[in-house]
PDB file of C-alpha atoms and ligand atoms in Angstrom:
ATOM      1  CA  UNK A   1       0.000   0.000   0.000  1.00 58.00           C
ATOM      2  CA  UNK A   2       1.247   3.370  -1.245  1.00 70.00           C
ATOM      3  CA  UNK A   3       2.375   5.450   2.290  1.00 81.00           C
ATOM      4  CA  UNK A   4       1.043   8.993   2.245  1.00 93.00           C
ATOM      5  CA  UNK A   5       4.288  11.327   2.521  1.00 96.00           C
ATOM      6  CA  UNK A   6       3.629  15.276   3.146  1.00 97.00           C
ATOM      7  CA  UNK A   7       7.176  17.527   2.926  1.00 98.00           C
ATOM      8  CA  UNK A   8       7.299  20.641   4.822  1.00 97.00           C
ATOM      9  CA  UNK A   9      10.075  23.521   4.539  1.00 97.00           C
ATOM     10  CA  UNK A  10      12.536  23.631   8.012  1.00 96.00           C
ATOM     11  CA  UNK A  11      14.381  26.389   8.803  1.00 92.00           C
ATOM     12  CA  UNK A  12      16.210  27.225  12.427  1.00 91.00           C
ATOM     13  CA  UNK A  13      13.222  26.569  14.507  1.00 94.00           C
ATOM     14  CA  UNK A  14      13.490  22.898  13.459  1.00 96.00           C
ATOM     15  CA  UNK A  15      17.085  22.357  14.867  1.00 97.00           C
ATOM     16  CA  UNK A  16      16.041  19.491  17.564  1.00 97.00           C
ATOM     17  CA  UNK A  17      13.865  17.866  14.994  1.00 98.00           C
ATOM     18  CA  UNK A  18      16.160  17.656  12.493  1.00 98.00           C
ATOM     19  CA  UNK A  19      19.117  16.171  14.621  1.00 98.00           C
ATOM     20  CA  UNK A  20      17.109  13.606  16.056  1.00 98.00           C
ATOM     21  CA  UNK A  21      16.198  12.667  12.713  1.00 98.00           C
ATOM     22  CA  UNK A  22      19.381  12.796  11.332  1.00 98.00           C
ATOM     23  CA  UNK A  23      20.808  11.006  14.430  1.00 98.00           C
ATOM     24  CA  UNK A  24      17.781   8.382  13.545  1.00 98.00           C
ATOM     25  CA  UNK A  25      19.451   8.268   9.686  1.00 98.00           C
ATOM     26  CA  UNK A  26      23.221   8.484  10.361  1.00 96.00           C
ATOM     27  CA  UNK A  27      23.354   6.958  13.989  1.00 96.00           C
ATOM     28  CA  UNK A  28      26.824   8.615  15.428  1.00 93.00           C
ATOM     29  CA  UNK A  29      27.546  10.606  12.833  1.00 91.00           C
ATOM     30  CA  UNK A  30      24.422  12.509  12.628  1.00 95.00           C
ATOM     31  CA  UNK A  31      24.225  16.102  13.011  1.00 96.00           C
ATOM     32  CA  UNK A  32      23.849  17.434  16.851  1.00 96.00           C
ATOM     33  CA  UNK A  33      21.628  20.194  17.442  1.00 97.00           C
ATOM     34  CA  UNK A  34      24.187  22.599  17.410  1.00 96.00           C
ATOM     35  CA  UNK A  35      25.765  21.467  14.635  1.00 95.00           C
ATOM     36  CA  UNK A  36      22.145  21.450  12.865  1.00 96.00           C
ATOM     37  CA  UNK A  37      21.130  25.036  14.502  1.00 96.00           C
ATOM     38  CA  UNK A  38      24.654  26.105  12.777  1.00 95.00           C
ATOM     39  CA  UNK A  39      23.989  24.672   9.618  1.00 94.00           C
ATOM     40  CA  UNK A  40      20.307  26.351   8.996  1.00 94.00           C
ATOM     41  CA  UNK A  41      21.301  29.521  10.238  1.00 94.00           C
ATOM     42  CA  UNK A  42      24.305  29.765   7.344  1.00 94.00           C
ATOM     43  CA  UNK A  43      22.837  32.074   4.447  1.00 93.00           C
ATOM     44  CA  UNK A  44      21.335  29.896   1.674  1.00 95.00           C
ATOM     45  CA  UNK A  45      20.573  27.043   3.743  1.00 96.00           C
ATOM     46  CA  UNK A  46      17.302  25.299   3.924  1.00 96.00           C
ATOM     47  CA  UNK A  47      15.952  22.396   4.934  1.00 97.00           C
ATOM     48  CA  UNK A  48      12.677  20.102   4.220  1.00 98.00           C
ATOM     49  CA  UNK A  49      11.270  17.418   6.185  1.00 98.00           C
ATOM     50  CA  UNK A  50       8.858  14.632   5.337  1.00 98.00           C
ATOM     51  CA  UNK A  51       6.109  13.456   7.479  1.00 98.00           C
ATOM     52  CA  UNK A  52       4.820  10.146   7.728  1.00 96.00           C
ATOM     53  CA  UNK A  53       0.960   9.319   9.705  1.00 93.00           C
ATOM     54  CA  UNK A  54       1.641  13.061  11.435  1.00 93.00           C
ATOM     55  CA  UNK A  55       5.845  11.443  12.354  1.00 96.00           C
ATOM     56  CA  UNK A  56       8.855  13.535  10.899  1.00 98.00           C
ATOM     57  CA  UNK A  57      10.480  10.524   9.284  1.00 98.00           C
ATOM     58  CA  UNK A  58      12.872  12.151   7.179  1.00 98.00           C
ATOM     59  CA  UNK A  59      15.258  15.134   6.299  1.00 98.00           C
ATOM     60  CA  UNK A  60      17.196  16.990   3.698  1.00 98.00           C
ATOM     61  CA  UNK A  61      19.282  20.077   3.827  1.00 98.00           C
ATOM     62  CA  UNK A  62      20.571  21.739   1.303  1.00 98.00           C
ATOM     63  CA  UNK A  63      22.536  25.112   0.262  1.00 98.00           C
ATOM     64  CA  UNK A  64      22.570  27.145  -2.417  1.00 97.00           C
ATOM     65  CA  UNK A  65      26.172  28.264  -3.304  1.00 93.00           C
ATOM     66  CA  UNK A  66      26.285  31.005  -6.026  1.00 92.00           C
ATOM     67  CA  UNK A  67      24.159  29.666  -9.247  1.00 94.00           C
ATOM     68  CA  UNK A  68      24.442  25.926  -8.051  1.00 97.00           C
ATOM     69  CA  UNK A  69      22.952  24.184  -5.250  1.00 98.00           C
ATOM     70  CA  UNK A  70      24.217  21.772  -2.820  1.00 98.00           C
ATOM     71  CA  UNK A  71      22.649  18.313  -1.040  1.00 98.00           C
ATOM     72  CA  UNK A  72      24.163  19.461   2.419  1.00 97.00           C
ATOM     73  CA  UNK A  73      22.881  16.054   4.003  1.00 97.00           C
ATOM     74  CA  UNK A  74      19.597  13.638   3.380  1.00 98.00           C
ATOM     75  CA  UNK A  75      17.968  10.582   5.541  1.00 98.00           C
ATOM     76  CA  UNK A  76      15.417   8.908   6.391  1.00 98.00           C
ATOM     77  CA  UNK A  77      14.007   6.547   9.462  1.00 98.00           C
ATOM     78  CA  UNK A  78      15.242   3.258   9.226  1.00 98.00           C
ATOM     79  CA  UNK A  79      11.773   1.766   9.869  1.00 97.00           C
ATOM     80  CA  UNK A  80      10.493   4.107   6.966  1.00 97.00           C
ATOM     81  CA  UNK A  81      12.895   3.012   4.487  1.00 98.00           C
ATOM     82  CA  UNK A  82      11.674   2.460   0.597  1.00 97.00           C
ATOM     83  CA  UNK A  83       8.550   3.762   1.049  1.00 96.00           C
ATOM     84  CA  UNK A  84       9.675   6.774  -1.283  1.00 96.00           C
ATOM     85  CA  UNK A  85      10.328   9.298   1.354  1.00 98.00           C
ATOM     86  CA  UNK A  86      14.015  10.020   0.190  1.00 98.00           C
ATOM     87  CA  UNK A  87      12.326  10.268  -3.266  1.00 97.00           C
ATOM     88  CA  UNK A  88       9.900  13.128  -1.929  1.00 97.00           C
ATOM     89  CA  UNK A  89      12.530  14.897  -0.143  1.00 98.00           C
ATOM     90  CA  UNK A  90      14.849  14.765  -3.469  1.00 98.00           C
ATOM     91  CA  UNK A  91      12.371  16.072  -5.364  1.00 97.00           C
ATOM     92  CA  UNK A  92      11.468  18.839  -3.016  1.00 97.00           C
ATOM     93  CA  UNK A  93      15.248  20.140  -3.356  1.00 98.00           C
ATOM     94  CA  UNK A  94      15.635  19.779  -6.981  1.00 97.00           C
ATOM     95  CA  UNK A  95      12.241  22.231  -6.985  1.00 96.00           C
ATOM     96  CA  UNK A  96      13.336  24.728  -4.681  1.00 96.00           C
ATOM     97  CA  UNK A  97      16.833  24.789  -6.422  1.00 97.00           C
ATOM     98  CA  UNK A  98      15.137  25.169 -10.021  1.00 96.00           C
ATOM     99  CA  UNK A  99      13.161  27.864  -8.559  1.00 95.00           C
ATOM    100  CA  UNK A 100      16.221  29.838  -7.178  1.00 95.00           C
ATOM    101  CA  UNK A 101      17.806  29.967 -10.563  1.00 95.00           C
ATOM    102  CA  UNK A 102      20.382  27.374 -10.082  1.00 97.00           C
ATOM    103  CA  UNK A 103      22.187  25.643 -12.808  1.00 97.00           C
ATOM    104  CA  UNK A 104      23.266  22.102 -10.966  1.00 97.00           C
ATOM    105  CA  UNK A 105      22.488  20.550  -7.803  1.00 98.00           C
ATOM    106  CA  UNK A 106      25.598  18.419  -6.282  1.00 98.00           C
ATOM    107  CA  UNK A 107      26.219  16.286  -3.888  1.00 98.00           C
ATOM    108  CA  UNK A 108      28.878  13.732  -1.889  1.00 98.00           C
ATOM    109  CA  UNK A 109      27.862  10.141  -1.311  1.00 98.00           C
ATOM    110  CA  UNK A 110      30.455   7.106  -0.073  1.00 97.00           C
ATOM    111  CA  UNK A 111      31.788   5.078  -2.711  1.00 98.00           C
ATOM    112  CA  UNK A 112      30.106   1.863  -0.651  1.00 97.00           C
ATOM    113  CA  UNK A 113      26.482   4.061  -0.300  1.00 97.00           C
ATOM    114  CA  UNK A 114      24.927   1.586  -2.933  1.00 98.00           C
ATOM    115  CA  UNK A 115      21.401   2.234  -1.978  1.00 97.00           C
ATOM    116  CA  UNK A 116      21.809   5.924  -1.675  1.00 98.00           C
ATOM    117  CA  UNK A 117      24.342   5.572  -5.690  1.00 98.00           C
ATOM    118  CA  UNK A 118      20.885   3.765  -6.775  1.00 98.00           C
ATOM    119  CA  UNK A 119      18.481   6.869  -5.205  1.00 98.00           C
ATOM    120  CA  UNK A 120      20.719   9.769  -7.123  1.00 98.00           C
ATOM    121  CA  UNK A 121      21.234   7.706 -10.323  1.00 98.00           C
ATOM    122  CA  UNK A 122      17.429   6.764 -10.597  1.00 96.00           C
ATOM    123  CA  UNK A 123      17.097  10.168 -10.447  1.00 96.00           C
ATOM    124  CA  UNK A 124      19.181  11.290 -12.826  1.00 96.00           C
ATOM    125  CA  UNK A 125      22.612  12.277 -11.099  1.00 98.00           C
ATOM    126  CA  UNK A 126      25.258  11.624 -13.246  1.00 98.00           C
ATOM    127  CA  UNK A 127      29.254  11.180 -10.895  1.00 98.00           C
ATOM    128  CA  UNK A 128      31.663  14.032 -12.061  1.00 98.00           C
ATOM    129  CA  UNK A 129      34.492  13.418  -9.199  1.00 98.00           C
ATOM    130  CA  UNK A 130      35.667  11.054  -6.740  1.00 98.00           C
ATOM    131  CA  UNK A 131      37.291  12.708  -3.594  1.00 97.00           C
ATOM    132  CA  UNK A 132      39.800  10.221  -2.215  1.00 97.00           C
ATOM    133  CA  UNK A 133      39.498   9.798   1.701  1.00 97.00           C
ATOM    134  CA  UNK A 134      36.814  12.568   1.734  1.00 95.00           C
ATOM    135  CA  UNK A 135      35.073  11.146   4.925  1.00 93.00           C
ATOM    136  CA  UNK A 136      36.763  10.791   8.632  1.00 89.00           C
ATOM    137  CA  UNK A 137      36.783   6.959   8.493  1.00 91.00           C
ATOM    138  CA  UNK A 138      39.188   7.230   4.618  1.00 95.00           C
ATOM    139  CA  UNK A 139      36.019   6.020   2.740  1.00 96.00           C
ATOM    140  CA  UNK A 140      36.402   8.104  -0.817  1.00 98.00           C
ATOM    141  CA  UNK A 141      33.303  10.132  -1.789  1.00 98.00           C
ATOM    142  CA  UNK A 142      31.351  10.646  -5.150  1.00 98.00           C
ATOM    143  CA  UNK A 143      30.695  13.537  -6.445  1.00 98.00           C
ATOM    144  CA  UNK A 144      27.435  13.560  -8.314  1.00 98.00           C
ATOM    145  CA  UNK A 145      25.686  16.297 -10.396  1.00 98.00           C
ATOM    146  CA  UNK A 146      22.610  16.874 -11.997  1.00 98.00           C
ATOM    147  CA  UNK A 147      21.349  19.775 -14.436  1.00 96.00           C
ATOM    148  CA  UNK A 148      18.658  22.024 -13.319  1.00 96.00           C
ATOM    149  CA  UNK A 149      18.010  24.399 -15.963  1.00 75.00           C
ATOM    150  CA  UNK A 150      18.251  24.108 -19.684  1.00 50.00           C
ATOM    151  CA  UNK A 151      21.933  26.917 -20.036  1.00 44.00           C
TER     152      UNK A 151
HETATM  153  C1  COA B 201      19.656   6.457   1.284  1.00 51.72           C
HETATM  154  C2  COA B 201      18.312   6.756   1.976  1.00 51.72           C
HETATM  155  C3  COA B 201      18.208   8.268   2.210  1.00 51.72           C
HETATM  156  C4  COA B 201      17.169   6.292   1.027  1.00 51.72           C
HETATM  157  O1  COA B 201      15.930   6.627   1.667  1.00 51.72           O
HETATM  158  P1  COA B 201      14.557   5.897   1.280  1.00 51.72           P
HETATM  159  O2  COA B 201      13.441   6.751   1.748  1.00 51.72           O
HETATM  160  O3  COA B 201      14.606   4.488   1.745  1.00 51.72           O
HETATM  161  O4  COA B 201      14.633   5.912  -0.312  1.00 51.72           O
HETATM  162  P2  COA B 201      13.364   5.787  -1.288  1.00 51.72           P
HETATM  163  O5  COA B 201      12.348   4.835  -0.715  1.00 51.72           O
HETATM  164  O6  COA B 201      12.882   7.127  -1.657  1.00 51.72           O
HETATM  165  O7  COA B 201      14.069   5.074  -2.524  1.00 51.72           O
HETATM  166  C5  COA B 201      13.841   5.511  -3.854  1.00 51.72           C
HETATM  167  C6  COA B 201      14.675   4.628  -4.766  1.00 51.72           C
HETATM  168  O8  COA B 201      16.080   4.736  -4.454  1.00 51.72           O
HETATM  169  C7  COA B 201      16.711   3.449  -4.588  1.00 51.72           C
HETATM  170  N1  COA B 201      17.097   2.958  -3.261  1.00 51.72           N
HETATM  171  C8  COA B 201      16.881   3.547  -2.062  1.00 51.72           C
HETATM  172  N2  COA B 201      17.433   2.812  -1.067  1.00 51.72           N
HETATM  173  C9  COA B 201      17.995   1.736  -1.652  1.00 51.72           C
HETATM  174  C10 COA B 201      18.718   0.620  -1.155  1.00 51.72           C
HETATM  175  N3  COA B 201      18.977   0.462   0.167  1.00 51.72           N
HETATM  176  N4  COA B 201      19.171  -0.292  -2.054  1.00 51.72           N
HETATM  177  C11 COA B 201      18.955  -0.154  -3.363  1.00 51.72           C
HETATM  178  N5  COA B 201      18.258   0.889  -3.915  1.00 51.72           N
HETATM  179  C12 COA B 201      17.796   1.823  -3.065  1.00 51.72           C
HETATM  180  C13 COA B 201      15.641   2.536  -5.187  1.00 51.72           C
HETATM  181  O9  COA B 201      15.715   2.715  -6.604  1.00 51.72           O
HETATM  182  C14 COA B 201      14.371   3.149  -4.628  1.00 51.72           C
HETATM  183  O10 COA B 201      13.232   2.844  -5.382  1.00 51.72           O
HETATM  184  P3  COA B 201      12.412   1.458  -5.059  1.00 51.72           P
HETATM  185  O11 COA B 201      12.232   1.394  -3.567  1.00 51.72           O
HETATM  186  O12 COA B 201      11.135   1.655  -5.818  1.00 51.72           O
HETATM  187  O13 COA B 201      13.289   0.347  -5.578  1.00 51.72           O
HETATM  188  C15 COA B 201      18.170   5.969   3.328  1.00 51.72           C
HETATM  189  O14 COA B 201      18.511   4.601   3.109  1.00 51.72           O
HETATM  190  C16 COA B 201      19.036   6.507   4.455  1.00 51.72           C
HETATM  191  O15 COA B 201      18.610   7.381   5.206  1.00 51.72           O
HETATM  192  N6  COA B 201      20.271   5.976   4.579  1.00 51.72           N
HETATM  193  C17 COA B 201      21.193   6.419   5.652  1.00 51.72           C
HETATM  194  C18 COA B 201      21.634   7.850   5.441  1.00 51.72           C
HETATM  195  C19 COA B 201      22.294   8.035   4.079  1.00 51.72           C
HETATM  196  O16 COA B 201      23.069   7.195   3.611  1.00 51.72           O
HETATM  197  N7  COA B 201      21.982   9.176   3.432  1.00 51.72           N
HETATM  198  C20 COA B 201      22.548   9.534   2.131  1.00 51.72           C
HETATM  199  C21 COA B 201      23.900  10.132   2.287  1.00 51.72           C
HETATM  200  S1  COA B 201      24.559  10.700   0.730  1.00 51.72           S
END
């Protein structure tokens, strides 16, 4: 049965939400509050969340960074996991960067991330760059782009 998923803009308010969703996501190496409350309140950052039954289940921030846009950081509860919610959140960025004008949206993802490789490449991110020991443990990182607007 198809799971109703509504996505709501975050901004600074939604600091403790967001970290205990992204600590739900990313276990240890989610974002803390503070490091959340830091991250919304740089200019051009903005965040969605997706609701589940009236549950935040999942997150995405993202950045815009002169005429492209950034996928700061994206997850979803473990127990809510291919129901489409990273889908929903994905899309909600790639709108809201199309409608600020930028060109690209990019993003990181580990080398071993195969589940979150298959989310960007279903959806049309194409990997430009590979940043060798880009993540604390020496995992290498992807770099992965995807056109916005027709240049
Ligand atoms: C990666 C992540 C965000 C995907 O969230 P999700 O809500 O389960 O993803 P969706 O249900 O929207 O998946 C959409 C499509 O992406 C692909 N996909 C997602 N997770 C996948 C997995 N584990 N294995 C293979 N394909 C996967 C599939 O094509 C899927 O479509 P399908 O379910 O119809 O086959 C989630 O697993 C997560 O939070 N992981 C931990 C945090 C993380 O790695 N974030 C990304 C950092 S770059």
């Amino acid at each position: 049965m198809a799971v109703e998923i509504s996505i709501e803009i975050a901004g600074p308010a939604h600091a403790a939400v967001l970290a205990r969703l992204s600590g739900e996501a990313f276990g240890p190496g989610g974002w803390s509050e503070s490091q959340m409350q830091a991250g919304l309140d740089a200019p051009g950052t903005a965040g969605f969340i997706a609701t589940s039954r009236g549950s935040p289940v999942g997150f995405a921030l993202w950045r815009t960074v002169i005429d492209d846009a950034e996928l700061l950081t994206i997850g979803v509860n473990p127990a809510h996991r291919r129901q489409g919610v990273a889908a929903a959140l994905l899309e909600s960025v790639l709108a809201a960067a199309a409608a600020a004008q930028c060109r690209r949206l990019f993003l990181e993802v580990a080398v071993d991330n195969a589940g979150a490789i298959a989310l960007y490449r279903d959806r049309a991110f194409r990997e430009i760059d590979r940043r060798r020991r880009y993540y604390r443990d020496g995992r290498d990182a992807l770099v992965m782009a995807r056109q916005l607007m027709q240049q």
